[in-house]
Tab-separated table of C-alpha atoms in Angstrom:
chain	number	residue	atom	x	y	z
R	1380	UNK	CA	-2.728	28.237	-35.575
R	1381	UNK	CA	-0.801	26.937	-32.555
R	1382	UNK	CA	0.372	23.191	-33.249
R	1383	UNK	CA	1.948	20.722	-30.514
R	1384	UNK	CA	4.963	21.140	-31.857
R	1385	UNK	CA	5.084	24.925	-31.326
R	1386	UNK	CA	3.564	24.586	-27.628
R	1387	UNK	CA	6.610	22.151	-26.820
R	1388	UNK	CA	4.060	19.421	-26.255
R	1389	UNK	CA	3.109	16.136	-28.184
R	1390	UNK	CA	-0.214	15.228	-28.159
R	1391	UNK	CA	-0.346	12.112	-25.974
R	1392	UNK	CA	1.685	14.483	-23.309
R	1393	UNK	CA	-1.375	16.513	-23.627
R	1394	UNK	CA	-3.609	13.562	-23.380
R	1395	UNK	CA	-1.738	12.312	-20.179
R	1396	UNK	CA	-1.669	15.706	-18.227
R	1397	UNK	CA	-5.583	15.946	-19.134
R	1398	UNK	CA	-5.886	12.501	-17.954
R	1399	UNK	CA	-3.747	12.677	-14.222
R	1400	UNK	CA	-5.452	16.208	-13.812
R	1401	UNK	CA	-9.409	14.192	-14.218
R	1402	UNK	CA	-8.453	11.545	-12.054
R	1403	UNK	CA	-6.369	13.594	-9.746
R	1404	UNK	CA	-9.117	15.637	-8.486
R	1405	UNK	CA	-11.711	12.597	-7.990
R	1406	UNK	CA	-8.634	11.805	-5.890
R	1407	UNK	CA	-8.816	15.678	-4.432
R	1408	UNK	CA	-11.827	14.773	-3.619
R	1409	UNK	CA	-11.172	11.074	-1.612
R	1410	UNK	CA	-8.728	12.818	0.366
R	1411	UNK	CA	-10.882	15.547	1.504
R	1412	UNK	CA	-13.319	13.215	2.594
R	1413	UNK	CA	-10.471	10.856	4.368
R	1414	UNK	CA	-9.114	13.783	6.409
R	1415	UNK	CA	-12.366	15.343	7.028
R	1416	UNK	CA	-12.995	12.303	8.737
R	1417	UNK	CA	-10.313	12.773	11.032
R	1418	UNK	CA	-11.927	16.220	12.450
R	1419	UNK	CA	-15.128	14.976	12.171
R	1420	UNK	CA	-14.122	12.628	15.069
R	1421	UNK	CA	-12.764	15.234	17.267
R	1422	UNK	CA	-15.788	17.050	16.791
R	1423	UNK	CA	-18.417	14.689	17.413
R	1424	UNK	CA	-16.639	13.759	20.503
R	1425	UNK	CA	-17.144	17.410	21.403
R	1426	UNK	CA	-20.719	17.816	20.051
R	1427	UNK	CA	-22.174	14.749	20.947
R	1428	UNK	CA	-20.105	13.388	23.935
R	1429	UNK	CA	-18.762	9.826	21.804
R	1430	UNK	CA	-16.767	7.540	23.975
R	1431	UNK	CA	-13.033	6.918	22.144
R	1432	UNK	CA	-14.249	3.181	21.344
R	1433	UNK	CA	-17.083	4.897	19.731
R	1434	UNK	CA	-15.520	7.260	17.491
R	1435	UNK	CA	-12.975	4.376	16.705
R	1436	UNK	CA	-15.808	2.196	15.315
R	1437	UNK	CA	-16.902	4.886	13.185
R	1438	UNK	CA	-13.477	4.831	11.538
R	1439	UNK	CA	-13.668	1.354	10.967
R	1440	UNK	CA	-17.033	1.195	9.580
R	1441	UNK	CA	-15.233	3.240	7.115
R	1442	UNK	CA	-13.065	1.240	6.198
R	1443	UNK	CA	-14.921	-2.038	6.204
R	1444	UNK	CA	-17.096	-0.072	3.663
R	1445	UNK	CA	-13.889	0.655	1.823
R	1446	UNK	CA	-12.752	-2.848	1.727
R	1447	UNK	CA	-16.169	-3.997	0.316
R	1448	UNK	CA	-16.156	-1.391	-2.207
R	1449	UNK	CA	-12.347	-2.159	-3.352
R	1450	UNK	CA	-13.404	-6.182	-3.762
R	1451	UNK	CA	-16.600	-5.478	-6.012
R	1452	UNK	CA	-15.627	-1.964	-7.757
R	1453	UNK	CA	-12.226	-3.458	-8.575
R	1454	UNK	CA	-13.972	-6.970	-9.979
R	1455	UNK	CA	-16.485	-4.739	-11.583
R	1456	UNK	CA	-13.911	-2.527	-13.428
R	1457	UNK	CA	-12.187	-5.544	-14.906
R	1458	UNK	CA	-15.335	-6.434	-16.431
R	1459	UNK	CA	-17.250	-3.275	-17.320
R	1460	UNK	CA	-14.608	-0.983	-17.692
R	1461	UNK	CA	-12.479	1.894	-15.482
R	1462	UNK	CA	-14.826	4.712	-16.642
R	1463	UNK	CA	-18.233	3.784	-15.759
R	1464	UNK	CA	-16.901	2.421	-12.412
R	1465	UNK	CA	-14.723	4.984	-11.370
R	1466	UNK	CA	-17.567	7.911	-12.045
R	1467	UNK	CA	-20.254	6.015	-9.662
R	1468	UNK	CA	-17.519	5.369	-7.117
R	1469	UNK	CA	-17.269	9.133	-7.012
R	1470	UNK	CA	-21.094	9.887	-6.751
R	1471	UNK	CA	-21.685	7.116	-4.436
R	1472	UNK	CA	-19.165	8.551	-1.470
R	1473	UNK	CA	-20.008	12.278	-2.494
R	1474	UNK	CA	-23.814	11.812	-1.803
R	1475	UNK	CA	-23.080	10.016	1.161
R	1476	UNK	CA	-21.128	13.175	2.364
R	1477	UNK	CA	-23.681	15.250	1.966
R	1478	UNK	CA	-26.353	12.873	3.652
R	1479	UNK	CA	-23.777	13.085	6.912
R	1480	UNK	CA	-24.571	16.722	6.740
R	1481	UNK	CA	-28.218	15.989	7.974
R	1482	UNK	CA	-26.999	12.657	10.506
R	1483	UNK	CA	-29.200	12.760	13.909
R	1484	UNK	CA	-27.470	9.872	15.761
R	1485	UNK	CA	-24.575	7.514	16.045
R	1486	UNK	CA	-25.931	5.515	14.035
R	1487	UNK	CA	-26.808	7.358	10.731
R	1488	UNK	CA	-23.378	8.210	10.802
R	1489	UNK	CA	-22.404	4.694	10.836
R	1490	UNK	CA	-24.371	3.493	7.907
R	1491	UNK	CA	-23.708	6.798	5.533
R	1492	UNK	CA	-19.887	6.140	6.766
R	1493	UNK	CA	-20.100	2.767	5.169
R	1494	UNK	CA	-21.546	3.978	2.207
R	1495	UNK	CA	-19.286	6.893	1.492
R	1496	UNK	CA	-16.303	3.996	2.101
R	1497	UNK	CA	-17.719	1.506	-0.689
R	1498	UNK	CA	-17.289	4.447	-2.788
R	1499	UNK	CA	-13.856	5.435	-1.685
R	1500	UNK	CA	-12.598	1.713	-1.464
R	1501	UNK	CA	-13.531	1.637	-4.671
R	1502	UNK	CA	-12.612	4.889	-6.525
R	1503	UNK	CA	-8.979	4.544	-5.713
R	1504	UNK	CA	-7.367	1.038	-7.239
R	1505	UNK	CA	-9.660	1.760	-10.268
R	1506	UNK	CA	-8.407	5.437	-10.814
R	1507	UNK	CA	-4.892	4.617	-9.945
R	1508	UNK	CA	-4.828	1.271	-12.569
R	1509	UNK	CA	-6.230	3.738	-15.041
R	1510	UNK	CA	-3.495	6.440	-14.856
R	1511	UNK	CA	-1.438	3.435	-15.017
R	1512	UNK	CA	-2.593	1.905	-18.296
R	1513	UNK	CA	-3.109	5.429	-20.105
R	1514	UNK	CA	1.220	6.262	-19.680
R	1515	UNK	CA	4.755	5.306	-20.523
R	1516	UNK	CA	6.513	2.491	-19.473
R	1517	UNK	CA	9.549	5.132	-18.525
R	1518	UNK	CA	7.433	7.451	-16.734
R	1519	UNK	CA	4.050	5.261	-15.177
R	1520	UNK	CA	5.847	5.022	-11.790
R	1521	UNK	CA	6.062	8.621	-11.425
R	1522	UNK	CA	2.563	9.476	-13.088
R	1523	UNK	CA	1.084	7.437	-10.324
R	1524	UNK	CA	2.905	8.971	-7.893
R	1525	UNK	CA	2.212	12.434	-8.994
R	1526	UNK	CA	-1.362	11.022	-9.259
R	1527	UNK	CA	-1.385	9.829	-5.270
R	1528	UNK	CA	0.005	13.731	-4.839
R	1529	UNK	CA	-3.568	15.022	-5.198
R	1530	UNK	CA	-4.365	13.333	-2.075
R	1531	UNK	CA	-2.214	16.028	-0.529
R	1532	UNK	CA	-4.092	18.659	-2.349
R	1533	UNK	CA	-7.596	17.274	-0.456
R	1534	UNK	CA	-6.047	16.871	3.073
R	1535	UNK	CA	-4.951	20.250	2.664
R	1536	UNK	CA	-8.371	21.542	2.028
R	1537	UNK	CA	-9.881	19.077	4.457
R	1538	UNK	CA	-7.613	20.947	7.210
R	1539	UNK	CA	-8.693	24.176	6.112
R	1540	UNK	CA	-12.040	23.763	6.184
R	1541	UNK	CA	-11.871	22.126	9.607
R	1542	UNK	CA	-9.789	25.129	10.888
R	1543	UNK	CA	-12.088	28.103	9.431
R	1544	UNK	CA	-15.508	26.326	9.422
R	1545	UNK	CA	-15.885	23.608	11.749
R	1546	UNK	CA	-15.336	25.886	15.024
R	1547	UNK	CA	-17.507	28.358	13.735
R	1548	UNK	CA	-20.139	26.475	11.767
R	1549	UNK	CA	-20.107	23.321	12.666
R	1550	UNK	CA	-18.908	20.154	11.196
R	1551	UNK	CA	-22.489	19.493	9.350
R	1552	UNK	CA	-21.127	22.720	6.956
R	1553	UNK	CA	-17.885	20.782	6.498
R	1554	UNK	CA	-19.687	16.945	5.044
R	1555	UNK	CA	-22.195	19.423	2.428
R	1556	UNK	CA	-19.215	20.741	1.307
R	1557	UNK	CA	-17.232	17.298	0.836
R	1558	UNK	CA	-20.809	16.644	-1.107
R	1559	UNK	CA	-19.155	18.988	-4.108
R	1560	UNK	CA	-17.741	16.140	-5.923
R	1561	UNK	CA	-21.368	14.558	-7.069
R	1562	UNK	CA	-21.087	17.761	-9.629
R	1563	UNK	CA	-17.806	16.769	-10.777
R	1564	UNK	CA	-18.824	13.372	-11.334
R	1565	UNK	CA	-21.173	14.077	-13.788
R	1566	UNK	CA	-18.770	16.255	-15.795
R	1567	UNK	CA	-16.120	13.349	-16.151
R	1568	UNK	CA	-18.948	11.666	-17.670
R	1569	UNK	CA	-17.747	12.814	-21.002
R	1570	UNK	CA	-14.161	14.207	-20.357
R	1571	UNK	CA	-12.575	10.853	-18.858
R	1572	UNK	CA	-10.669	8.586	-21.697
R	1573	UNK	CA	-11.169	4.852	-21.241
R	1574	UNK	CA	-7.836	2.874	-21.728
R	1575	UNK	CA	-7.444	0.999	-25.509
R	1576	UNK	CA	-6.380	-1.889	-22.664
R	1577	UNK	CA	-9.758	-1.951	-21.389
R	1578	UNK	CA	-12.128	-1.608	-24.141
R	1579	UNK	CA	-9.635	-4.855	-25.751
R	1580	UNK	CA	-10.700	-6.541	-22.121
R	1581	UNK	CA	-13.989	-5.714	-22.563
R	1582	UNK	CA	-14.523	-7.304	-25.120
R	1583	UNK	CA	-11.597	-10.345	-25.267
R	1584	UNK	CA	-11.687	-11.922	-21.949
R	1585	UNK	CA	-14.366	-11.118	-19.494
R	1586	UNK	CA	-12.817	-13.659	-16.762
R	1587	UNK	CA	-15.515	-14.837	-14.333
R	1588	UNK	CA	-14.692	-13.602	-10.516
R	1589	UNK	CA	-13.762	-17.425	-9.975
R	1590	UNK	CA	-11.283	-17.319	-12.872
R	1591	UNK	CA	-9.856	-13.864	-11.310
R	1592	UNK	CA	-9.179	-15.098	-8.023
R	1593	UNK	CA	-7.779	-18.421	-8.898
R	1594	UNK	CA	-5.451	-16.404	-11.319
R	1595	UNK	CA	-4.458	-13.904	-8.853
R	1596	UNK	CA	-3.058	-16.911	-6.495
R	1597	UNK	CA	-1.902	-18.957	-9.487
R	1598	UNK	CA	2.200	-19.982	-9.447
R	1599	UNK	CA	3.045	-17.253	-11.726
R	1600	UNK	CA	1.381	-14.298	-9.626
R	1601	UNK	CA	1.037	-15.790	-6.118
R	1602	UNK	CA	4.092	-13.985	-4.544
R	1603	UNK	CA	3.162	-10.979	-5.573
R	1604	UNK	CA	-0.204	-11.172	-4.158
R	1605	UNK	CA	1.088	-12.644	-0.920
R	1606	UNK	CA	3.421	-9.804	-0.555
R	1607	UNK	CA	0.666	-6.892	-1.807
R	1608	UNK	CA	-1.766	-8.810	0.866
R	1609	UNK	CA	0.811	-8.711	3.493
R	1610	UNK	CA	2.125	-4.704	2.632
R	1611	UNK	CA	-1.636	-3.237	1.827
R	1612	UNK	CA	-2.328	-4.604	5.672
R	1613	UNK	CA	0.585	-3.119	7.114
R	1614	UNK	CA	0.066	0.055	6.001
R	1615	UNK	CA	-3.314	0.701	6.073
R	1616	UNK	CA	-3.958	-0.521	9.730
R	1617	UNK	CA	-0.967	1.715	10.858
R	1618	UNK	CA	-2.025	4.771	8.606
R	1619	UNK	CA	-5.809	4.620	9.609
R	1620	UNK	CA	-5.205	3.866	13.723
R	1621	UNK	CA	-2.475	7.006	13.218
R	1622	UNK	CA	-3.845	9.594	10.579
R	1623	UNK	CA	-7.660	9.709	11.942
R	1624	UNK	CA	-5.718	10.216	15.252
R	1625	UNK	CA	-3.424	13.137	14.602
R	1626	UNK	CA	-6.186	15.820	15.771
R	1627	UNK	CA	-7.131	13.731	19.036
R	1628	UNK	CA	-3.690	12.906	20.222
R	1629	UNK	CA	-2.248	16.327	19.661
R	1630	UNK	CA	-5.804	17.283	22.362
R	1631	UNK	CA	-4.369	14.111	24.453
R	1632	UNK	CA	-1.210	16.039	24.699
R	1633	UNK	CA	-2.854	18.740	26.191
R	1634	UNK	CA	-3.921	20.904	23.034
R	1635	UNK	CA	-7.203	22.380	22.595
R	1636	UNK	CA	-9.300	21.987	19.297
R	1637	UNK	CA	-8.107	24.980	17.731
R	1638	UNK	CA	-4.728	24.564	18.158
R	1639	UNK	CA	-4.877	20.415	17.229
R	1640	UNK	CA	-6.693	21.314	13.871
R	1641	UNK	CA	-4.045	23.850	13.708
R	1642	UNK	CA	-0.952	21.987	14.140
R	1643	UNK	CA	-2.497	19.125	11.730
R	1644	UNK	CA	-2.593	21.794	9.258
R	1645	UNK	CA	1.053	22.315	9.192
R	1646	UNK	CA	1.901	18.602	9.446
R	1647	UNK	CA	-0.295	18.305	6.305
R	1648	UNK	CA	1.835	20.903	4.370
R	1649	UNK	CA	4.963	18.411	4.934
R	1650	UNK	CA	2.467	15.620	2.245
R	1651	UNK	CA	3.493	17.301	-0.826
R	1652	UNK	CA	7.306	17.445	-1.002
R	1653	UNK	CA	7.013	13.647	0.461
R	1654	UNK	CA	5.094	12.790	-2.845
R	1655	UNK	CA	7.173	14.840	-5.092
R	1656	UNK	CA	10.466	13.347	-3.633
R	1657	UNK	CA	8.904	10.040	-4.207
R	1658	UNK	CA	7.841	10.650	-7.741
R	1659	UNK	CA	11.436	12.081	-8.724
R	1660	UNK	CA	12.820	9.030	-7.011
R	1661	UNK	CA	11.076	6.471	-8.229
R	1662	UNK	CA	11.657	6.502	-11.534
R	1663	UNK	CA	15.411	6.479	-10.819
R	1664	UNK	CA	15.987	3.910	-8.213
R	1665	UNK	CA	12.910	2.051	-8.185
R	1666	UNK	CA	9.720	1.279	-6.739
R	1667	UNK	CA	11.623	-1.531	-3.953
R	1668	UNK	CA	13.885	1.382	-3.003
R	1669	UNK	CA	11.129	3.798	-2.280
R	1670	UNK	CA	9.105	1.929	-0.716
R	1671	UNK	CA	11.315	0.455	1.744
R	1672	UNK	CA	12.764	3.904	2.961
R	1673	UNK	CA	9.557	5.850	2.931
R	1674	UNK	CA	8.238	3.113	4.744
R	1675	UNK	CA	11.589	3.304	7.310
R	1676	UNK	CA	11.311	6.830	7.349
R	1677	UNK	CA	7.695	6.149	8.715
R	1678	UNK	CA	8.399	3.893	11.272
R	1679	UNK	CA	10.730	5.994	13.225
R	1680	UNK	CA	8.442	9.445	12.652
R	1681	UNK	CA	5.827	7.226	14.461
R	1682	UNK	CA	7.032	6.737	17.391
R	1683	UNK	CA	8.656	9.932	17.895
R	1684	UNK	CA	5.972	11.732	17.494
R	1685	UNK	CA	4.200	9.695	19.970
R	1686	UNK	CA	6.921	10.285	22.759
R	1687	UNK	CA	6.840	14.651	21.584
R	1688	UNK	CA	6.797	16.338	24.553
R	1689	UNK	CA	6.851	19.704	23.050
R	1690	UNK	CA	5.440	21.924	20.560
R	1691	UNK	CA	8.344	22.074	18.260
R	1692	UNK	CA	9.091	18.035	18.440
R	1693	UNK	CA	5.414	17.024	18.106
R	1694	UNK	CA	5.599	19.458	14.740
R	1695	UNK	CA	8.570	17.861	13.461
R	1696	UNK	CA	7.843	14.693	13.820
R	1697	UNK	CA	4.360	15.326	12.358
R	1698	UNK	CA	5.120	16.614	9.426
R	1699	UNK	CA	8.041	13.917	8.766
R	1700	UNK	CA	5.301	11.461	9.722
R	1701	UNK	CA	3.051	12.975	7.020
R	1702	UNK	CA	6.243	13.754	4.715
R	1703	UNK	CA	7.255	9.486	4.345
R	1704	UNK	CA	4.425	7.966	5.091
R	1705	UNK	CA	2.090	9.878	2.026
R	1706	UNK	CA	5.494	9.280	-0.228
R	1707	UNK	CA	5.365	5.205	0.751
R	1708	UNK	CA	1.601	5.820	-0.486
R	1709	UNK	CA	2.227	7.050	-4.078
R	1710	UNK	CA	4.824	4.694	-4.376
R	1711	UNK	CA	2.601	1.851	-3.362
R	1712	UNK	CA	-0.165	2.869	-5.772
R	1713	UNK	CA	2.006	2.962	-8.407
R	1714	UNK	CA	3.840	-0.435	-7.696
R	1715	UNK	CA	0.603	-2.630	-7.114
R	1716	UNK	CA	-0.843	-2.248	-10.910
R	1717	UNK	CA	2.192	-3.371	-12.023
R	1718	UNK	CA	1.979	-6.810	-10.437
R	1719	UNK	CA	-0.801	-7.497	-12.879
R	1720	UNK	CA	-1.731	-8.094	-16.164
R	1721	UNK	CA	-4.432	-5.975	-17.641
R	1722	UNK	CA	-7.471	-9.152	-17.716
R	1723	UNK	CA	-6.783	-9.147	-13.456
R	1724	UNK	CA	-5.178	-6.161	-12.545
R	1725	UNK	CA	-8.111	-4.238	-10.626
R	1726	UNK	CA	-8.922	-7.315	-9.341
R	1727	UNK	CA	-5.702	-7.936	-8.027
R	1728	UNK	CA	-5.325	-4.377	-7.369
R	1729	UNK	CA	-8.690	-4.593	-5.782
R	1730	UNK	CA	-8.429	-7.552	-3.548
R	1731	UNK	CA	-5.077	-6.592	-2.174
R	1732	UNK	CA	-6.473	-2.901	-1.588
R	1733	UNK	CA	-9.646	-4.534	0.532
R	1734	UNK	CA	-7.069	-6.607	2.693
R	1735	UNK	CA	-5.656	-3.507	3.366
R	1736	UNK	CA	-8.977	-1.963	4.558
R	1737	UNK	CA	-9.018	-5.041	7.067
R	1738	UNK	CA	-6.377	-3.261	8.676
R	1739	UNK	CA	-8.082	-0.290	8.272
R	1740	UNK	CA	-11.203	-1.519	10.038
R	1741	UNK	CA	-8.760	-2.685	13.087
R	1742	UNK	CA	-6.294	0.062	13.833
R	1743	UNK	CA	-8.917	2.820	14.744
R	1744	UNK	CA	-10.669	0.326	16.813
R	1745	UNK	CA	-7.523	-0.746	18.486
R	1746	UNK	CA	-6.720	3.067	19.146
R	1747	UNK	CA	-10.271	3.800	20.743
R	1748	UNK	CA	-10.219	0.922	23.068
R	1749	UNK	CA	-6.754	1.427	24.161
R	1750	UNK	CA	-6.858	4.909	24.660
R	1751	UNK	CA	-10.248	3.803	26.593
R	1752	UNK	CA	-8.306	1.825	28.774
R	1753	UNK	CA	-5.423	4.210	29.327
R	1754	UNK	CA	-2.610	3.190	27.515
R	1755	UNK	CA	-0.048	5.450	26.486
R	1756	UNK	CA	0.246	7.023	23.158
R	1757	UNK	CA	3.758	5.605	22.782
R	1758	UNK	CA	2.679	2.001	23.498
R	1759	UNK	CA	0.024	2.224	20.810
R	1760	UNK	CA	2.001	3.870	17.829
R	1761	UNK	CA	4.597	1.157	18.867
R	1762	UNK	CA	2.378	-1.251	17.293
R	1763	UNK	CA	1.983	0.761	14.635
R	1764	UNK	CA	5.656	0.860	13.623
R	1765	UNK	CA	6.435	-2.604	14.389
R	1766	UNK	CA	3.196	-3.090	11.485
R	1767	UNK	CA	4.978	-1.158	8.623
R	1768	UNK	CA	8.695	-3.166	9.233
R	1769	UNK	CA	6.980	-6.395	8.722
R	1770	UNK	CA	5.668	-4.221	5.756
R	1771	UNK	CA	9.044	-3.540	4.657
R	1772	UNK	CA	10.304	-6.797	5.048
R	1773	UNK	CA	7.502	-8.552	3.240
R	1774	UNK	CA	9.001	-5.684	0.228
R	1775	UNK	CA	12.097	-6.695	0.519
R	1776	UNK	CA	11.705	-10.495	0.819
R	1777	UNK	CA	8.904	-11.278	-2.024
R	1778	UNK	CA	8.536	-8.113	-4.017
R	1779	UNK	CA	10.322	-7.694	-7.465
R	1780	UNK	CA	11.640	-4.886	-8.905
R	1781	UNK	CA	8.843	-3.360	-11.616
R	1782	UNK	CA	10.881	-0.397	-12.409
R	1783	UNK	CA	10.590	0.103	-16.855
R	1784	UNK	CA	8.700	-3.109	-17.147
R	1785	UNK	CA	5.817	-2.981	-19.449
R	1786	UNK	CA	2.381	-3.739	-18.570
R	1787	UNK	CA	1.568	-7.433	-19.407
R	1788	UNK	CA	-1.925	-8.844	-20.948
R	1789	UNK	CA	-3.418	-12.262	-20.609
């Protein structure tokens, strides 16, 4: 018989590898849908003639449905438990997928887009607070990271499918197939581990959603939710206005759809080494550290991508877009649990997560009307880099260091 010992693995390693590999491909899964999105745009401008200012509301119905879903899912999960809410988040944006498949009008779309966001604004703070309770001290910040990696995994497929099926079947073939994860969600039913944290909360405190938001903003935790309210803003207004984007400015630029679902293929591929570089730094120089050079590193890839006047520069600036900005991500999903303790933390996690989708309702609608009313590409991701250094300063200014600091409880 083979034991841990002999495989060169304890059995909580086992547990935790089980664990980021569940909630890493619900996260597969998110991502797909998220960059899916992004085509989706292009090609419904194509199919059905959508004005820019259209196509940028249906971004931001997105994401208003994602900032309602991270406010109740996250309240919910504090007082029913990760599980139960992180398997209906899943179903609830993976049906809605599917629904899109069979969308006659403008707007269908709109009201399946902010369904499938409830579920997405949802699924994430709860999945990422779980990885976080169910690991080390020493090693949470990278978990989470690795975690946030998986969103790589799903752009990745996202892009593929938009390059091999959308031009030649159509993007309602692409949403049935970003309807697969309603069968996964059933399996995780009985494979997903609740954290000993939760079932304690569960039945210990069971805060009321008045006692969870005056906690949230009470002395001891109000600068860190300032600065989380202020960051989660920052970023997701500038990632939303530029990452559902990508595949129409690159046709701006003078790129046809092939070749602008092509190029955002490659820029993609840069995701993955920005998470892993991320993960091995985080760990060893901290969560502050990360955060405010990915975040730098972002900034500057913005705009210079925005002025590329060439192939090669409007590849290497994607991809070094894609490369800091995705490694500021996992390093922002791992640092935001650990502003909590464990009676508030999706809550907190939650609330700070739907300011974020705020931003995330405004930056595709600022996009749409701009580019509606001719301003340049350059002007517009301007704003977007001036948004993540008042990030970075709020970072630098009110966040603390979480770096080997256990996970507090009420």
């Amino acid at each position: 018989m083979t034991t841990a010992s002999q495989t060169g693995k304890a059995p909580e390693a086992i547990s935790r590898n089980k664990l980021l590999c569940i909630a890493g491909m619900g996260w597969t899964f998110d991502a797909m849908d998220v960059g899916l999105l992004a085509f989706l745009l292009t090609a419904l401008k194509e199919d059905w003639g959508l004005t820019a200012s259209q196509l940028g509301w249906i971004g931001s119905v997105n994401s208003i449905g994602m900032a309602v879903g991270a406010f109740v899912f996250g309240i919910m999960a504090d007082r029913k438990g990760r599980k139960p809410v992180f398997i209906f988040t899943l179903l609830l944006f993976s049906l809605g997928c599917g629904l899109t498949a069979l969308a006659s009008s403008l707007m269908v779309v709109l009201v399946l887009r902010f369904f499938i966001g409830m579920g997405l604004g949802g699924e994430l703070p709860v999945a990422s607070t779980l990885v976080s309770e169910s690991v080390e001290t020493h090693e949470r910040g990278r978990i989470v990271v690795l975690l946030e990696s998986f969103w790589a995994v799903g752009w990745l497929i996202a892009a593929l499918i938009a390059y091999f099926i959308i031009p030649d079947y159509g993007w309602r073939m692409a949403m049935l197939l970003s309807a697969l994860p309603a069968v996964y969600a059933l399996y995780l039913r009985s494979k997903l581990p609740e954290p000993t944290s939760s079932h304690i909360l569960q039945k210990k405190t069971r805060l009321s959603i008045r006692q969870s938001m005056a906690l949230i903003w009470s002395p001891q935790y109000r600068r860190s939710t300032l600065m989380l309210w202020i960051l989660w803003f920052c970023v997701v207004f500038s990632y939303y206005g530029i990452f559902l984007w990508l595949p129409s400015v690159a046709m701006l630029k003078g790129f046809s759809l092939i070749k602008s679902f092509q190029y955002v293929l490659i820029m993609t591929l840069a995701q993955l080494p920005g998470y892993f570089t991320a993960a091995w730094l985080i760990e060893r120089y901290g969560r502050k550290f990360v955060l405010v050079t990915y975040l730098a590193g972002t900034a500057i890839s913005a705009y210079y991508f925005s002025v590329a006047d060439s192939t090669a520069t409007l590849l290497i600036f994607g991809m070094l877009l894609s490369f800091f900005n995705l490694g500021a991500w996992g390093a922002l999903y791992a640092y935001t649990p650990e502003q909590y303790p464990d009676g508030i933390r999706t809550t907190g996690a939650g609330t700070a997560t739907a300011i974020g989708r705020i931003g995330g309702i405004l930056g595709p609608l600022m996009v749409g009307y701009l580019v509606q009313y001719q301003f340049e590409i350059s002007s517009i991701f301007l704003i977007f880099s001036f948004s993540i250094v008042i990030g970075i300063l709020a970072v630098m200014l009110l966040g603390q260091e979480t770096k080997n600091k256990p996970l507090n409880s009420i």
